[in-house]
mmCIF file of C-alpha atoms and ligand atoms in Angstrom:
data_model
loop_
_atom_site.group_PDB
_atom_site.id
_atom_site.type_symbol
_atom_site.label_atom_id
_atom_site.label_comp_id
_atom_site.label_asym_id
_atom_site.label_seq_id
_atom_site.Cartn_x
_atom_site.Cartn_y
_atom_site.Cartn_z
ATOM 1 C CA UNK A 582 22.200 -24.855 167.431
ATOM 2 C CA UNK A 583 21.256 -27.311 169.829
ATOM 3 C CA UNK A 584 19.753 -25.755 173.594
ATOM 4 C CA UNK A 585 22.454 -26.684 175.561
ATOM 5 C CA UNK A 586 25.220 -25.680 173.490
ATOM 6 C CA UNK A 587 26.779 -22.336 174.504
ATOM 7 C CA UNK A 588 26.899 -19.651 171.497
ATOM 8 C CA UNK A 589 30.681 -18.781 170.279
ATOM 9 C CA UNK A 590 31.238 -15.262 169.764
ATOM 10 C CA UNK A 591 34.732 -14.248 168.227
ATOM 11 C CA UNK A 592 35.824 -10.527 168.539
ATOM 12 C CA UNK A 593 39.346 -9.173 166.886
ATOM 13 C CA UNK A 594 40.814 -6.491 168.703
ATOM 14 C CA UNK A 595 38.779 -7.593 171.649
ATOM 15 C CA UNK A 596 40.850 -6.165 174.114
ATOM 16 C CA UNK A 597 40.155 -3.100 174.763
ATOM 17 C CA UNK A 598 38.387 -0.076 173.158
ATOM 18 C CA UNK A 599 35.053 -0.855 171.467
ATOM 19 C CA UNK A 600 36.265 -4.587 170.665
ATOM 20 C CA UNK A 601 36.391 -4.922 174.990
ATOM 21 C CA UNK A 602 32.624 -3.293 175.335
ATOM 22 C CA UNK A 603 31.333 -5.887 173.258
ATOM 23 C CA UNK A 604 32.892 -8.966 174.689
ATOM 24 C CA UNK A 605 31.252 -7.586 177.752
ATOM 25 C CA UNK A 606 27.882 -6.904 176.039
ATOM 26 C CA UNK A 607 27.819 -10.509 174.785
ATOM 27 C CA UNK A 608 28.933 -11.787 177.946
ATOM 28 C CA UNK A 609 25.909 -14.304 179.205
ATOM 29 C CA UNK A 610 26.150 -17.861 181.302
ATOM 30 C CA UNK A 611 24.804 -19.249 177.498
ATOM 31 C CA UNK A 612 27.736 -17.478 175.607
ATOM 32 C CA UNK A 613 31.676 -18.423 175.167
ATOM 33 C CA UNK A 614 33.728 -15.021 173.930
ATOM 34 C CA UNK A 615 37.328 -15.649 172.508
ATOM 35 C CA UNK A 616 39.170 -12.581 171.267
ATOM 36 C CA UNK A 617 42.274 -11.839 170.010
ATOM 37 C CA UNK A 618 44.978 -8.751 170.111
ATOM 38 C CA UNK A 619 48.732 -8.349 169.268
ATOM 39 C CA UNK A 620 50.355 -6.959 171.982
ATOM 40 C CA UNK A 621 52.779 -8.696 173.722
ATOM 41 C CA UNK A 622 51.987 -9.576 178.027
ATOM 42 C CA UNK A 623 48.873 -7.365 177.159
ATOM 43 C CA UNK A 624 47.366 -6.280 180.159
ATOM 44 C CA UNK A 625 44.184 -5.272 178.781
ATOM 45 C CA UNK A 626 43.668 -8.431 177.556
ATOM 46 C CA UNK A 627 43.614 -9.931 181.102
ATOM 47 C CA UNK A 628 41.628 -7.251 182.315
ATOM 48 C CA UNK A 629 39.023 -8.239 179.732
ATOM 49 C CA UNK A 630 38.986 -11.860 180.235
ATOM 50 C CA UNK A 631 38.321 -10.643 183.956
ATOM 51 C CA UNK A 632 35.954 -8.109 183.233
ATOM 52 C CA UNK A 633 33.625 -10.631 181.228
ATOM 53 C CA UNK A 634 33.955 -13.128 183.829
ATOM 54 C CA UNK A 635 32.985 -10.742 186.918
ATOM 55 C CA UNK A 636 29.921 -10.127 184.250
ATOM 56 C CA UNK A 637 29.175 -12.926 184.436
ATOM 57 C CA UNK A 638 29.878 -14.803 180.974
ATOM 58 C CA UNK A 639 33.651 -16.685 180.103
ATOM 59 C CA UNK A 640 36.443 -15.009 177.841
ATOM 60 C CA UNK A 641 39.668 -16.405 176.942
ATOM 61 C CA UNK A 642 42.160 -14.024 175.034
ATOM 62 C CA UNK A 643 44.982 -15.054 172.383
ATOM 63 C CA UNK A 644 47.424 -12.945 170.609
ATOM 64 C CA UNK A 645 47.120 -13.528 167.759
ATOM 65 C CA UNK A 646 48.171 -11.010 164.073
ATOM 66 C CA UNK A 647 44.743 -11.475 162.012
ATOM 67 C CA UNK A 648 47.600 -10.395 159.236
ATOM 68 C CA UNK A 649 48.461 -13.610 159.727
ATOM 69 C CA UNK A 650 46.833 -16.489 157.606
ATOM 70 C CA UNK A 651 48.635 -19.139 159.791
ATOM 71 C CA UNK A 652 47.752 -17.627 162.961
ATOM 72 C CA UNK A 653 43.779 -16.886 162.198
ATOM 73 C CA UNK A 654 43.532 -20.541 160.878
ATOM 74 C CA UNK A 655 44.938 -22.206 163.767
ATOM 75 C CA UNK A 656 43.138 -19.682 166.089
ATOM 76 C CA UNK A 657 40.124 -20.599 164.747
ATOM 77 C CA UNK A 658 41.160 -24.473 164.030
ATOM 78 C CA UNK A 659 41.596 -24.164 168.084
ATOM 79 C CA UNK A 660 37.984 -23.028 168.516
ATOM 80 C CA UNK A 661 36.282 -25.054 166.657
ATOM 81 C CA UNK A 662 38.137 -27.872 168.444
ATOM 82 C CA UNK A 663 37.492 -26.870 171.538
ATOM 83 C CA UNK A 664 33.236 -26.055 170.803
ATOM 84 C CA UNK A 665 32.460 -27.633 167.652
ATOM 85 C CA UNK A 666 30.980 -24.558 166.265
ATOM 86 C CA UNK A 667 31.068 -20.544 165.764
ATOM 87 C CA UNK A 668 28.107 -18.373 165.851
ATOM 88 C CA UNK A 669 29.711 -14.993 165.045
ATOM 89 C CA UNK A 670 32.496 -13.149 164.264
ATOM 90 C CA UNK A 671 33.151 -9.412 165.050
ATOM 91 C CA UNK A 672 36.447 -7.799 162.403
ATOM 92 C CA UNK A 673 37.097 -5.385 164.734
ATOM 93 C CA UNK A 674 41.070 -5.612 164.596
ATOM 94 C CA UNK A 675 42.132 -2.235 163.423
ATOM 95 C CA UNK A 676 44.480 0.182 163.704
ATOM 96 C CA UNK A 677 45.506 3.816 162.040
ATOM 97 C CA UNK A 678 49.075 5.571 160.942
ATOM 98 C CA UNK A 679 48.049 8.808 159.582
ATOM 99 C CA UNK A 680 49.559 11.292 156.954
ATOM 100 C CA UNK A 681 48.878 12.835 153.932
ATOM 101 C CA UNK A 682 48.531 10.532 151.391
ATOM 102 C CA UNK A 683 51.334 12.179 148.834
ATOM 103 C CA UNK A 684 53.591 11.787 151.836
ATOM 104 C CA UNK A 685 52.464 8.382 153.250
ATOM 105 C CA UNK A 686 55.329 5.656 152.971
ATOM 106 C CA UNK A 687 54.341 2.565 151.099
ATOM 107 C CA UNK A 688 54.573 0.168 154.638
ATOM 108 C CA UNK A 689 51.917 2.340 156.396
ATOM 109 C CA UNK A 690 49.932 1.424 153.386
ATOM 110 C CA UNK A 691 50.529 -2.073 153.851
ATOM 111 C CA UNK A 692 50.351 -2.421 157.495
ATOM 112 C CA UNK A 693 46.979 -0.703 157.664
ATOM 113 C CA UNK A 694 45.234 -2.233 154.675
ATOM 114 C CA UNK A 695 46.649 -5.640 156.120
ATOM 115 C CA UNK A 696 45.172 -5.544 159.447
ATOM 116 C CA UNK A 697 42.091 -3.809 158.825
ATOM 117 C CA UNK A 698 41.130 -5.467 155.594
ATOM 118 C CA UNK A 699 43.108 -8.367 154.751
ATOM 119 C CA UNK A 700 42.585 -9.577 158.597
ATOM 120 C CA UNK A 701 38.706 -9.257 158.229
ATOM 121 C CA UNK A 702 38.912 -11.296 154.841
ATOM 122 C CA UNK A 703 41.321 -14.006 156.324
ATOM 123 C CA UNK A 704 38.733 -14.412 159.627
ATOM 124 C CA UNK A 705 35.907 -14.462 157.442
ATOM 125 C CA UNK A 706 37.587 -17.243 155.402
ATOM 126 C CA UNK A 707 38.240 -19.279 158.399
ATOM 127 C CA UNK A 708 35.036 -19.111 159.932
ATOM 128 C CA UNK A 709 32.872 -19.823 156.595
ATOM 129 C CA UNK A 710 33.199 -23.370 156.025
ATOM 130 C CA UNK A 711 32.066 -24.009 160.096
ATOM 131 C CA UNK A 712 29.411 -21.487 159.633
ATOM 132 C CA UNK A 713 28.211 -22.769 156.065
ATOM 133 C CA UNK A 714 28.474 -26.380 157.960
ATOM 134 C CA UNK A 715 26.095 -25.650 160.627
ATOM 135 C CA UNK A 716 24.191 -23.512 158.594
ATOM 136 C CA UNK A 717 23.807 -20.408 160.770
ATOM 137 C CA UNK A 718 26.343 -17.400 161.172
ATOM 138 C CA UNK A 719 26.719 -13.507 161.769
ATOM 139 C CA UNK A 720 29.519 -11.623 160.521
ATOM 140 C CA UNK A 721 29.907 -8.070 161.354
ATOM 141 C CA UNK A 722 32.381 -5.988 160.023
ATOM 142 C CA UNK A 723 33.744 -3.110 162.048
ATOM 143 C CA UNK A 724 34.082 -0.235 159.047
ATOM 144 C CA UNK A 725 33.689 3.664 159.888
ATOM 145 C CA UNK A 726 32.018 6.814 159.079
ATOM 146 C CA UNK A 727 35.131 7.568 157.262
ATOM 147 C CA UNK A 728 35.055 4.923 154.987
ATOM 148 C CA UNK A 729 31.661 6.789 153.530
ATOM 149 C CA UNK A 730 33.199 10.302 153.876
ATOM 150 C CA UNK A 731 37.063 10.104 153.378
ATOM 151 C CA UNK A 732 39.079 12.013 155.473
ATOM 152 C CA UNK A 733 42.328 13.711 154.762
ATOM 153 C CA UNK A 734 45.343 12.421 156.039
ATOM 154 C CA UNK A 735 44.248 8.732 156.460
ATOM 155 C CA UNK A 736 43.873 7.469 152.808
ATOM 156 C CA UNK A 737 44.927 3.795 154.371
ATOM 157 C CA UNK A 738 42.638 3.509 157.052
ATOM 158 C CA UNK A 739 39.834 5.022 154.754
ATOM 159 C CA UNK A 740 40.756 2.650 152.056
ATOM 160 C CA UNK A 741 40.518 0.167 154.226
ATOM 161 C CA UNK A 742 37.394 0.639 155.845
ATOM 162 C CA UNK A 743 35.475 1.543 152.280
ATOM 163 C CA UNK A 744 37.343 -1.979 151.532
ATOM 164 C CA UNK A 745 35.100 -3.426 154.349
ATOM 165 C CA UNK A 746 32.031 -2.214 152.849
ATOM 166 C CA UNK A 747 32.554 -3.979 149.534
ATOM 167 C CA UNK A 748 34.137 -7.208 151.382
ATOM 168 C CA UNK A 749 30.874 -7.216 153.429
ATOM 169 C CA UNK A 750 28.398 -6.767 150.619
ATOM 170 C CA UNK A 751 29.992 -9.322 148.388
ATOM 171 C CA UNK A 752 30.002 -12.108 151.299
ATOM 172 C CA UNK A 753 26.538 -11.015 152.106
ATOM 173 C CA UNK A 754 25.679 -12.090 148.412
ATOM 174 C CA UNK A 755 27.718 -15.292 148.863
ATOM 175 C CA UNK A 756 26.755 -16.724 152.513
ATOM 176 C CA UNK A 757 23.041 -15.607 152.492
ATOM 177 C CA UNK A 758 21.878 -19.282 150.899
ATOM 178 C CA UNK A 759 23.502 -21.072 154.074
ATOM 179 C CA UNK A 760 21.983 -18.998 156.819
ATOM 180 C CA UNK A 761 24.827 -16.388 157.361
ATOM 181 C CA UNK A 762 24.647 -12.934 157.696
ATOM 182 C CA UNK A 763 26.893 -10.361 156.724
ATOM 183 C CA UNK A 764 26.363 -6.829 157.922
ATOM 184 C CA UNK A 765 29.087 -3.835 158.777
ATOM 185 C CA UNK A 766 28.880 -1.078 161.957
ATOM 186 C CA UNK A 767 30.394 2.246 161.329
ATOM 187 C CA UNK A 768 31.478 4.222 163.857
ATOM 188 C CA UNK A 769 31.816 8.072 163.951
ATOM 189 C CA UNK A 770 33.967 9.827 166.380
ATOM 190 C CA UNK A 771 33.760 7.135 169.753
ATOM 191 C CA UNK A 772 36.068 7.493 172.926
ATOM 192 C CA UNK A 773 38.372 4.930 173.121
ATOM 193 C CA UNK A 774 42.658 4.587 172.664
ATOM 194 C CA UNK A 775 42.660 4.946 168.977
ATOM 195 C CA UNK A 776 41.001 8.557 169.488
ATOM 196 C CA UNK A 777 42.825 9.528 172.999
ATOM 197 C CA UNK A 778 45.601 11.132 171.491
ATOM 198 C CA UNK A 779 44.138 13.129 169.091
ATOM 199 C CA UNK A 780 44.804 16.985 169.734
ATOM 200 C CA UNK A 781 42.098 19.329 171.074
ATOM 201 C CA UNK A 782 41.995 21.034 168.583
ATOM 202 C CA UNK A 783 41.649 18.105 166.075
ATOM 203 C CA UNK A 784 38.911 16.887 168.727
ATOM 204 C CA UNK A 785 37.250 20.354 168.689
ATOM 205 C CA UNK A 786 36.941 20.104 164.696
ATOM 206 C CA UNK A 787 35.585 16.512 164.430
ATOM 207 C CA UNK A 788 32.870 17.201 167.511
ATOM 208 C CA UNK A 789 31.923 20.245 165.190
ATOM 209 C CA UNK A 790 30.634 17.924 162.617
ATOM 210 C CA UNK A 791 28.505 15.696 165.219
ATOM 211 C CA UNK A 792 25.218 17.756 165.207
ATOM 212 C CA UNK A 793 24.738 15.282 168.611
ATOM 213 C CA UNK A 794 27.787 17.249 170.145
ATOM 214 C CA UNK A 795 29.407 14.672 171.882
ATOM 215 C CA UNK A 796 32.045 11.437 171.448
ATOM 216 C CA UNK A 797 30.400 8.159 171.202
ATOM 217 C CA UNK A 798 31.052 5.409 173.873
ATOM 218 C CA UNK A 799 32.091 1.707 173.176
ATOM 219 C CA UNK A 800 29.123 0.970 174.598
ATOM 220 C CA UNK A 801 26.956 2.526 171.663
ATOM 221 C CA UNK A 802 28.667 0.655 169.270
ATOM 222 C CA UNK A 803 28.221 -2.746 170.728
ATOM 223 C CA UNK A 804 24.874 -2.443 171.609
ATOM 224 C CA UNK A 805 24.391 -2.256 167.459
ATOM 225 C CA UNK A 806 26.486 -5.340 167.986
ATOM 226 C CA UNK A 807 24.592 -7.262 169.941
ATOM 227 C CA UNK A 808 21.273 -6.815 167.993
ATOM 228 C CA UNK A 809 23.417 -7.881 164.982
ATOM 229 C CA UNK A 810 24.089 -10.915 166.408
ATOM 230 C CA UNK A 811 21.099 -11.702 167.596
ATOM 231 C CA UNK A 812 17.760 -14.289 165.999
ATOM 232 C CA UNK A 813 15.860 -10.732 165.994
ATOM 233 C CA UNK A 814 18.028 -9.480 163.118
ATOM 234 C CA UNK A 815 17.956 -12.499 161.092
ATOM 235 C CA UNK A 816 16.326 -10.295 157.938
ATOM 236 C CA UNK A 817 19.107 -7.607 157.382
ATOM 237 C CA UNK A 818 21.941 -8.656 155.705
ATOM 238 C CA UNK A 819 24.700 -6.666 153.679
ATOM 239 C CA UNK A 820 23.742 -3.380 155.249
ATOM 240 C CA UNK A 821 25.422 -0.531 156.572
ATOM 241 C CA UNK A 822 24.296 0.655 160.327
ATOM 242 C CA UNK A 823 25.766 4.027 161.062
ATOM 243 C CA UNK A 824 26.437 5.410 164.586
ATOM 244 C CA UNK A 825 27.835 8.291 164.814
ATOM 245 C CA UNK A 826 25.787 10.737 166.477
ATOM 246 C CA UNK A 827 24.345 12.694 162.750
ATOM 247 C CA UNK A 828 27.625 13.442 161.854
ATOM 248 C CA UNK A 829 26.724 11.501 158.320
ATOM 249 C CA UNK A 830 23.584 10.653 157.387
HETATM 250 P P1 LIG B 1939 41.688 0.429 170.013
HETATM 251 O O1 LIG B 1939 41.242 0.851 171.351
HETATM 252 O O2 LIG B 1939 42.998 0.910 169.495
HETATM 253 O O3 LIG B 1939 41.657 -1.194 169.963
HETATM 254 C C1 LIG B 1939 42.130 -1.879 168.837
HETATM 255 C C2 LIG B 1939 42.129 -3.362 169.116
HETATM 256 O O4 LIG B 1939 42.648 -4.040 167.949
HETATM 257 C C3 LIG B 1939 43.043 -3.757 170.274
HETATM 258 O O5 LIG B 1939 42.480 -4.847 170.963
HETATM 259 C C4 LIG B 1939 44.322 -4.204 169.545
HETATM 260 O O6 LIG B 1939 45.110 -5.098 170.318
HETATM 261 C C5 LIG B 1939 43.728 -4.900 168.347
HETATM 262 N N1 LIG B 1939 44.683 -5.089 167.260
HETATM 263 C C6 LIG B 1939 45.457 -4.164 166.650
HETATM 264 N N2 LIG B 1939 46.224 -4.746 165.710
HETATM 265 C C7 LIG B 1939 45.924 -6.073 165.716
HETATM 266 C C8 LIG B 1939 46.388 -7.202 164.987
HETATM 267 N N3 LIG B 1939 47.329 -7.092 164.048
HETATM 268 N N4 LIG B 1939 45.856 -8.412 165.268
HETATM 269 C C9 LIG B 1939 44.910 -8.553 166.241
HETATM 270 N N5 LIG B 1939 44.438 -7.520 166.964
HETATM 271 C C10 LIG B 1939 44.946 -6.297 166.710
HETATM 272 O O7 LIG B 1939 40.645 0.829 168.874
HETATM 273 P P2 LIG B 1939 39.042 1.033 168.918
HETATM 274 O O8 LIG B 1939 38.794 2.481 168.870
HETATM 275 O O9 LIG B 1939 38.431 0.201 169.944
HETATM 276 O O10 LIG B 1939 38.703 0.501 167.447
HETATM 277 C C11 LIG B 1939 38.101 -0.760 167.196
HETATM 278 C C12 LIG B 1939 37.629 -0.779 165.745
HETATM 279 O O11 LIG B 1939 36.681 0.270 165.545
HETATM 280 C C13 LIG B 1939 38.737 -0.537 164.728
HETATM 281 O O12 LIG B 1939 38.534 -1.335 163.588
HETATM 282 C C14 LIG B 1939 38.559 0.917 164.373
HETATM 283 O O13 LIG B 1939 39.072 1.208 163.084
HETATM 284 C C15 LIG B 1939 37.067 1.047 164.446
HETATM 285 N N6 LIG B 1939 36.605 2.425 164.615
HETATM 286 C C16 LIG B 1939 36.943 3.142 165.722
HETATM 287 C C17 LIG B 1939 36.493 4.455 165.841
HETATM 288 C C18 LIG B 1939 36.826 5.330 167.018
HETATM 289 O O14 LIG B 1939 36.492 6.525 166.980
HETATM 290 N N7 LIG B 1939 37.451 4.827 168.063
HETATM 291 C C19 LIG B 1939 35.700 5.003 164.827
HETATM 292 C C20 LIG B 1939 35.368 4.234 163.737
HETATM 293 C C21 LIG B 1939 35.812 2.943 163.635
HETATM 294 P P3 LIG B 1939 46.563 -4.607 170.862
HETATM 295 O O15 LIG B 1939 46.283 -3.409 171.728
HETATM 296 O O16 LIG B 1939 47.074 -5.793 171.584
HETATM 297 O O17 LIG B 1939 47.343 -4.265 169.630
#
């Protein structure tokens, strides 16, 4: 990368939740965040664009299904138009629909594996051939503690996420001779929409298990993130970094 060219950082699901925190905690006069979402007139993807900018840094949203091959490639097509290069990419895109697994209907098996898996592998795919190109790239793959520890009741969004692990293990393999590094975050139990409307008493149980006693923030996770991303963490690649308070270790 030359010194005046501005980094690009790419974050799916970016926002809101942890996806928004680390738009903002990559947001720097030397860095350019796009993200992308699915909602339609999404709010909280304006209020992130403005949030990064009143930080300080420049975000531009799109909506845009990563289940879509034809939308991720001319996403990305669009960015590397528009800057010539990509520096990392954040699968964060995810989403849950819970129920026990003898009960769950074949499309909630679909939908999830497609967005949280299929999504990450069609980003990745898009952004390899710029990062192999320019010969320098961080991928980080947004699994979860559950994707180590199953949890009943969300075989799909476990699937997916142990999915993750193996998708970012095998590209670490792959990518590693061209300068690109492939690692995966997995959150424990972190404060954001996907967890708001959990029950108390479901919240009670899962707290049990953090011997730190508390929900994670967004923040925590990105900060992870950012080192990632970052020259510093140039040597790790196909790894697993867990935060999640003790609740697995
Ligand atoms: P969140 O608040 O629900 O945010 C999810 C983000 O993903 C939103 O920006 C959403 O955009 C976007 N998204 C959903 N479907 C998409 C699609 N098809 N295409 C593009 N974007 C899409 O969730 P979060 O808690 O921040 O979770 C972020 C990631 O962390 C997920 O992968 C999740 O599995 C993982 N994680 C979370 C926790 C936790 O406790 N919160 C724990 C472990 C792992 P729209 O709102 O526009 O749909």
């Amino acid at each position: 990368m030359t010194n005046d060219a501005k980094r690009v950082v790419v974050v799916t699901g970016g926002s809101r939740g942890i996806g928004r925190s680390i738009g903002l905690r990559m947001a720097d006069l030397n860095t350019r965040v796009y993200f992308n979402y699915s909602a339609a007139d999404s709010t909280d993807a304006e209020e992130t664009e403005r949030l990064v900018e009143d930080a300080g840094g420049s975000a531009k949203g799109a909506r845009v299904d990563v289940a879509s091959r034809q939308e991720v490639q001319e996403f990305f097509n669009h960015i590397v138009k528009e800057c010539g290069r990509v520096d990392v990419l954040v699968n964060n895109a995810g989403i849950t629909e819970d129920g026990l697994m003898v009960r769950m209907k074949e499309e909630y098996w679909d939908r999830v594996l497609g967005i949280n898996l299929k999504g990450a592998f069609l980003c990745t795919q898009a952004v390899a051939k710029p990062m192999m190109k320019q010969r320098f790239g961080r991928i980080i793959n947004m699994t979860s503690v559950v994707g180590v520890m199953g949890n009943a009741g969300q075989a799909n969004y476990v699937a997916s996420k142990a999915g993750l692990i193996g998708l970012t293990k095998s590209a670490a393999r792959e990518l590693a001779p061209r300068g690109i590094t492939v690692n995966a975050v997995a959150p424990g139990f972190i404060d954001t929409h996907m967890t708001a409307d959990l029950s108390e008493k479901v919240k009670e149980a899962m707290l049990a298990q953090v011997p730190l006693g508390m929900m994670g923030q967004p923040e925590d996770v990105a900060e992870v993130i950012a080192f990632l991303a970052s020259e510093k963490a140039s040597y790790i690649t196909g790894q697993v970094i867990h935060v999640n308070g003790g609740m697995y270790m």
